[in-house]
Amino acid sequence: MTMSNIVQKIEELSMAVVMVDTSDLQELGDIYKRFNEISTLAVNEFQDVVAAAEAAGKLIEDIIMNQVPDKDAAVDVISRTVSAIQAVVANQRKYAEAGFPEELGLKETSEATDQTAVSADDENQQEIGKAKTTENSDEEGTITLTDPELAADFVSEAREHLHEADVQLLTLESEPKNDESLNSVYRAFHTIKGVAGFLGLEQITKLSHATEELLGSARKGDLLFAGPVIDVTFESVDALKQMIDDVEEGLSSGEVVSRSQLLLELLPAIEAAAAGEAAQSAEEADTEKAEQPAVEEITQEKDEKALEDIFQETPEPKKTAPQEQVVKEPKHKPEKMIVAGGELKTKIEEVEHQPAADVQSQKQARTASSAARVKETLKIDTERLDKLVNTIGELVIAESMVSQDAEILGKASPRVSRNLSHLSKIARELQEIGMSLRLMPVRPVFERMARLVRDLSRKSGKKINFTMSGVDTEVDKSIVEKISDPLTHMIRNAADHGIELSAADRIKAGKPEVGHIELRAFHKGSNIHIEIEDDGRGLDRETILAKARERGMVSNEENMSDKEVFNLIFAPGFSTAKEVTDVSGRGVGMDVVNRNLQALRGKMEIESTLGKGSVFSMRLPLTLAIIDGIVVRVGTKKYVIPTLSVLESLRPTKDDLPTMLTRGEMISIRGQLLPLFRVSQLFSIDEAVEDPTQGLIVVVEDGNKQTGLMVDDLVGHQQVVIKSLGGYLGDITGISGGVIMADGKVGLILDVAGIIKLATGAGDMLAV
């Protein structure tokens, strides 16, 4: 058995201990077997590990037989034992440095381990030297990564654990006695500590261990998880996020930046929080203990037969004589407990004497229940997934070319037509399935916003209630990753500018003392809508207009709708804040929101009532790989205009086409004058319709600007797979990409913002 096999067994044991349910005898029996396996594997090289594994196995027996007063505390001892075994085997620590729990009653077997380390061959000396270099790397400012591939997996998994910790900590802040959330946070830190220790990331290990100890005290009831305790745990999560980012940055170089100063500041804070709260909790515990009646002594005999049933394939445990023991009521009560004739008969007897059919039905029920709760998942490289989606897109295009070929349409028999129709249906279903593989819920981003509101509320001193809905709404993975920044800026604005400065101001305005911000997501048509609503002060139209006039953005005579005025806040550097804070007020946040939304082919709409609140609505496509567009024809060319940019299409009359000498061609739509641009002139297309009354006008919108685009005809509505134009053509103003049409020809996707820019430039040239 190689060293890597032993390390793998320890990792599997560590995970089993983290997830163990002390009321599940099967899980406890599995852990017992794993300890026996490690004891057998380590017998020739690690005598101290053998002793620790046997002692831990004995403790598992005591848990099963309800011979321990506190099962949670016993599991904590077992967990620390696994960490110590891991330190000895994987990290080559000495017995004294490994930190075996004193509760096991172990003594170092001999000095053989030290002598072996001193007299090892040159190869082992180099490995030990390498480990010491890693341990002492804090002083040198960097930490060496010994296994970059494993470290990359660690970065991904650690971020998932820290995200889950963030979510559960928010729950604990409102429900300090929520054991499920507390255990979830504890498992997150424990798992990070174990893998970080294996990789030699000492600083992450130290911080995780210190926080885990704090959480362990809360799990045992020694302190209440509130106030300074939860604050310092949040700080630990943030610090670990920084350290994980450092590990990711160091994957290429193999060197990780040290965070010694961060540890020096945070570790004492964790210890102070634990000591302060523990002292207070201890006083409360003494008071409760004085009021409790004496615990009845119960004689308990071990059921040897039950143990043999649980540990079927493991060596027989050492037999012990019946003993008298004071048994306190455990935190995890067995499902049934009967005191009869001085003997304690627990759930083990029920398992032993239960009919086989009942046991089997319970197993099936547990399996069905777990299947309903947990879906089996598989991690796939994003590049492979993208390649699959692109190949499916090519298949759909090829299918369209075949089914719409003129030769086939003219000569196909009913049987061939039926088969082609069936092929088309399967191709479309395959495309939908392929696109759904890239979909993921917005929950992770929304939950980060909950943490952001919590921090902003504490920093500003405002009381804010934050709610979310539609967290399971799914959208393309690339969009989920890119909406984080826009949402962050908008949430900051809602908390800093939207919600009133004080509770007194809200009460004076007839509102509840606590402000409210709601973040919601939902599907509508082929788009996803994300809305941020607050019940704060709302947007002040006159203040925005005054600021815009001061900056020369609008004239005094210009008459603007509320929508146009509100859209002015997206201008670069625009801000109505009277003072700049570290949260907002510099005029860059909403500009970032606008640019990011444009990159995602999205739109923003604002509804606001002064003194009542505001609603910011983002409309985004479900995916960036497929575009929902209107196909138009200009001459012999076909173009695709994104549906999100299209307001309407119409065929004008001569009365709708006034000509203004200074502004070029215009079109009048319901009394509103819009600039009119001919796509045929912009792209120099011959044989296009010249008379607007014989063509079609497509009204498009970019931001708060509306424009009419003249085309020959409307071909139809279609979902098309976007293709890059490649580096050879580069960026072309007015064109955002290409598509392969059903006839096999290439069509271009029009970029509305670029078209308006191009048209404005072309108009200037024509005027010259």
Tab-separated table of C-alpha atoms in Angstrom, residues 2 73 97 117 126 216 241 261 272 276 285 294 387 409 509 717 742:
chain	number	residue	atom	x	y	z
A	2	THR	CA	1.582	3.318	-1.080
A	73	ALA	CA	-18.029	16.601	22.052
A	97	GLU	CA	3.415	18.780	16.929
A	117	ALA	CA	13.402	11.140	10.886
A	126	GLN	CA	14.983	16.573	1.099
A	216	GLY	CA	-16.963	24.121	18.250
A	241	LYS	CA	-11.477	34.558	0.695
A	261	GLN	CA	-0.162	40.521	9.276
A	272	ALA	CA	-10.928	37.324	22.636
A	276	GLY	CA	-15.335	36.790	26.507
A	285	ALA	CA	-24.323	27.309	32.805
A	294	ALA	CA	-29.239	15.112	40.350
A	387	LYS	CA	-17.520	22.911	-27.587
A	409	LEU	CA	-38.553	20.857	-50.863
A	509	ALA	CA	-42.436	60.357	6.193
A	717	HIS	CA	-38.430	36.274	-36.155
A	742	ALA	CA	-31.065	28.633	-42.986
